[in-house]
Amino acid sequence: LYQDDNDTYSYESGDWSEKQLTVIGSSDSLTISQASKGSYTGVKTFILNLKHLPFEAKQLIVDGVESSIDGAVTVPSGFEKLEIKS
C-alpha cells in the first residue's frame, strides 16, 4: 500500500510511505501483519469492516492489546500485528 498526500510534490523529498501487508487466515482467526517504510504519517487510522469472515469475530488484538469489536473497528495505521479471533 503506497501513501502520500496526493496533493503536492512532497513525495519527491521523501514524504511518502509504503506498507507491505501479510494476511493469514484460518477457519477461526485472521492475522494481518505489516512492515512499513517511509516517513508519511497523514493516515492515522484504518477502519475495518469485518464482513464475510468464516467465523464470528469476538476478539481483536492489536500489537498485543485486546480491544472490543462492535461492527466496524478503528485501528491505528501504524500497527505491526492485528489478530481477529472467534
JSON list of C-alpha atoms in Angstrom, two decimals, residues 15-50:
[
{"chain": "A", "resi": 15, "resn": "ASP", "atom": "CA", "xyz": [7.25, 12.37, 2.38]},
{"chain": "A", "resi": 16, "resn": "TRP", "atom": "CA", "xyz": [5.64, 9.03, 1.45]},
{"chain": "A", "resi": 17, "resn": "SER", "atom": "CA", "xyz": [5.13, 5.63, 2.98]},
{"chain": "A", "resi": 18, "resn": "GLU", "atom": "CA", "xyz": [4.82, 2.09, 1.74]},
{"chain": "A", "resi": 19, "resn": "LYS", "atom": "CA", "xyz": [3.21, -0.69, 3.73]},
{"chain": "A", "resi": 20, "resn": "GLN", "atom": "CA", "xyz": [3.54, -4.39, 2.98]},
{"chain": "A", "resi": 21, "resn": "LEU", "atom": "CA", "xyz": [0.57, -6.28, 4.38]},
{"chain": "A", "resi": 22, "resn": "THR", "atom": "CA", "xyz": [0.69, -10.02, 5.09]},
{"chain": "A", "resi": 23, "resn": "VAL", "atom": "CA", "xyz": [-2.67, -11.70, 5.68]},
{"chain": "A", "resi": 24, "resn": "ILE", "atom": "CA", "xyz": [-3.03, -15.19, 7.16]},
{"chain": "A", "resi": 25, "resn": "GLY", "atom": "CA", "xyz": [-6.48, -16.63, 7.69]},
{"chain": "A", "resi": 26, "resn": "SER", "atom": "CA", "xyz": [-7.98, -19.82, 9.04]},
{"chain": "A", "resi": 27, "resn": "SER", "atom": "CA", "xyz": [-11.44, -21.07, 9.94]},
{"chain": "A", "resi": 28, "resn": "ASP", "atom": "CA", "xyz": [-11.31, -19.31, 13.32]},
{"chain": "A", "resi": 29, "resn": "SER", "atom": "CA", "xyz": [-8.84, -16.41, 13.02]},
{"chain": "A", "resi": 30, "resn": "LEU", "atom": "CA", "xyz": [-7.38, -13.74, 10.77]},
{"chain": "A", "resi": 31, "resn": "THR", "atom": "CA", "xyz": [-3.95, -12.17, 11.28]},
{"chain": "A", "resi": 32, "resn": "ILE", "atom": "CA", "xyz": [-2.71, -9.09, 9.44]},
{"chain": "A", "resi": 33, "resn": "SER", "atom": "CA", "xyz": [0.91, -8.04, 9.84]},
{"chain": "A", "resi": 34, "resn": "GLN", "atom": "CA", "xyz": [2.52, -5.03, 8.23]},
{"chain": "A", "resi": 35, "resn": "ALA", "atom": "CA", "xyz": [6.01, -3.75, 7.58]},
{"chain": "A", "resi": 36, "resn": "SER", "atom": "CA", "xyz": [6.35, -0.05, 6.80]},
{"chain": "A", "resi": 37, "resn": "LYS", "atom": "CA", "xyz": [8.95, 2.21, 5.28]},
{"chain": "A", "resi": 38, "resn": "GLY", "atom": "CA", "xyz": [8.92, 5.92, 4.54]},
{"chain": "A", "resi": 39, "resn": "SER", "atom": "CA", "xyz": [8.01, 8.95, 6.61]},
{"chain": "A", "resi": 40, "resn": "TYR", "atom": "CA", "xyz": [4.47, 9.91, 5.52]},
{"chain": "A", "resi": 41, "resn": "THR", "atom": "CA", "xyz": [2.10, 9.90, 8.50]},
{"chain": "A", "resi": 42, "resn": "GLY", "atom": "CA", "xyz": [-1.02, 11.54, 7.09]},
{"chain": "A", "resi": 43, "resn": "VAL", "atom": "CA", "xyz": [-3.26, 8.50, 7.58]},
{"chain": "A", "resi": 44, "resn": "LYS", "atom": "CA", "xyz": [-3.66, 7.91, 11.32]},
{"chain": "A", "resi": 45, "resn": "THR", "atom": "CA", "xyz": [-6.22, 5.10, 11.43]},
{"chain": "A", "resi": 46, "resn": "PHE", "atom": "CA", "xyz": [-7.77, 2.35, 9.33]},
{"chain": "A", "resi": 47, "resn": "ILE", "atom": "CA", "xyz": [-11.43, 1.40, 9.62]},
{"chain": "A", "resi": 48, "resn": "LEU", "atom": "CA", "xyz": [-12.00, -2.34, 9.21]},
{"chain": "A", "resi": 49, "resn": "ASN", "atom": "CA", "xyz": [-15.43, -3.64, 8.26]},
{"chain": "A", "resi": 50, "resn": "LEU", "atom": "CA", "xyz": [-15.40, -7.25, 9.41]}
]
